[in-house]
Short mmCIF file of C-alpha atoms in Angstrom, two decimals:
data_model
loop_
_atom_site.label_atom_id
_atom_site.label_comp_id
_atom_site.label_asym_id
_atom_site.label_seq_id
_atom_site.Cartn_x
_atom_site.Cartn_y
_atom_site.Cartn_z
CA UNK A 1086 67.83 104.07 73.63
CA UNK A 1087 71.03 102.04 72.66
CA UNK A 1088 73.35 104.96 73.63
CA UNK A 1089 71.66 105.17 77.03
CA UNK A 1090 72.59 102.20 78.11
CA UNK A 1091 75.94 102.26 76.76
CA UNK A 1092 76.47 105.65 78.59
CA UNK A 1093 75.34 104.02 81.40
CA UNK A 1094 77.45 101.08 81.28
CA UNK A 1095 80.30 103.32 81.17
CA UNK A 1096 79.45 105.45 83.92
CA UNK A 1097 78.42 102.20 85.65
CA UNK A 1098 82.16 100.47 84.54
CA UNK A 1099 83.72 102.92 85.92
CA UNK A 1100 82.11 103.28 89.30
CA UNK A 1101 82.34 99.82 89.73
CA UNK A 1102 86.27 100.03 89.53
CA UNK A 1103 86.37 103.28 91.60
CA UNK A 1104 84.28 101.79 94.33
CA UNK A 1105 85.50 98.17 94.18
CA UNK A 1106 89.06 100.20 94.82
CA UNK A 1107 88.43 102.78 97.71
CA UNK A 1108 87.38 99.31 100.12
CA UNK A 1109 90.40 96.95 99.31
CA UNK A 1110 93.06 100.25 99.92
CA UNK A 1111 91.76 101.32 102.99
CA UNK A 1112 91.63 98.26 104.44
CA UNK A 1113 95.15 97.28 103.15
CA UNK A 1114 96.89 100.19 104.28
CA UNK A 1115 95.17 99.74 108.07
CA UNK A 1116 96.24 95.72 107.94
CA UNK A 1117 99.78 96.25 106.78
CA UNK A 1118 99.67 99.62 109.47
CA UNK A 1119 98.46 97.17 112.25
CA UNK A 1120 100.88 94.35 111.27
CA UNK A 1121 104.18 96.58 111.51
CA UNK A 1122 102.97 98.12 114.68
CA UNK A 1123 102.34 94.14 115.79
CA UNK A 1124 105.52 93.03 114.84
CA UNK A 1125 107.12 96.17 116.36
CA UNK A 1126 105.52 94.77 119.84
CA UNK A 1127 106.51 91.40 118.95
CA UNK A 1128 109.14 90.82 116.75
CA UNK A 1129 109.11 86.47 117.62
CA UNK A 1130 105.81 85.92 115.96
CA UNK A 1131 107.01 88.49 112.48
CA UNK A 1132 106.48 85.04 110.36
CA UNK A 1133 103.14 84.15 111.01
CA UNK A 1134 101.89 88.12 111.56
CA UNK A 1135 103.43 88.23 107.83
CA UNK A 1136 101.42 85.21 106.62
CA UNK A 1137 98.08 86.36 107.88
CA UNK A 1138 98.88 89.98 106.57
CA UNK A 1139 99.53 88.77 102.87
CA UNK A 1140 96.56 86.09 103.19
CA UNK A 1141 94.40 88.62 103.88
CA UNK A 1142 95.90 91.22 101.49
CA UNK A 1143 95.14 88.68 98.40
CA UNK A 1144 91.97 88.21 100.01
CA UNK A 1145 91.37 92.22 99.64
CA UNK A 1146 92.73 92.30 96.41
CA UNK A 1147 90.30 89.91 95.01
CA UNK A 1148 87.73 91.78 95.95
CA UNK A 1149 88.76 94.60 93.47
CA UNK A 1150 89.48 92.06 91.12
CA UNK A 1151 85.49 91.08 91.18
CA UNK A 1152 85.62 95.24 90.45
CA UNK A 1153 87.61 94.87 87.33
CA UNK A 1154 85.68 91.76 85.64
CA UNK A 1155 82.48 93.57 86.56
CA UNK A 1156 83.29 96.69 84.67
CA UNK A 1157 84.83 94.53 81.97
CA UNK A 1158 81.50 92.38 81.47
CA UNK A 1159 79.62 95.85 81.50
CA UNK A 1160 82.33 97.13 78.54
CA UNK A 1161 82.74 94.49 76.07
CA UNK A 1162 80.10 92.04 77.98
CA UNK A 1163 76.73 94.19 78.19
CA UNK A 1164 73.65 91.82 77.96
CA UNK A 1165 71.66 94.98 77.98
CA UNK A 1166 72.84 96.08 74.29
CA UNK A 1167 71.46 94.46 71.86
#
């Protein structure tokens, strides 16, 4: 039963990093997209376009951050082994 669950903790580890991924790069390559095309339109207001865009980019990359310590605590962390 032990190697079940560790099997699944590393099947689980690494969909947790996968998924935790695909969000966070999607959504950073359509804010930095938007945010060239703004400051294209406006090029008076690049400074605070730029500090909303990497606000919200570190804001994105926490989220696969929380990815990484998940599959980490499911690694080295399980409390489902004994």
């Amino acid at each position: 039963m032990d190697s079940i669950v560790s099997a699944a903790s590393v099947i689980a580890a690494g969909l947790a990093v996968g998924l935790a991924a695909i969000g966070p790069g999607i959504g950073q390559g359509s804010a930095a997209a938007n945010a060239v095309e703004g400051i294209a339109r406006q090029p008076e207001v690049e400074g605070k376009i730029r500090g909303t865009l990497l606000l919200s980019l570190a804001f994105m990359e926490s989220l696969t951050i929380y990815g990484l310590v998940v599959a980490l605590s499911l690694l080295f962390a399980n409390p489902y082994t004994g």
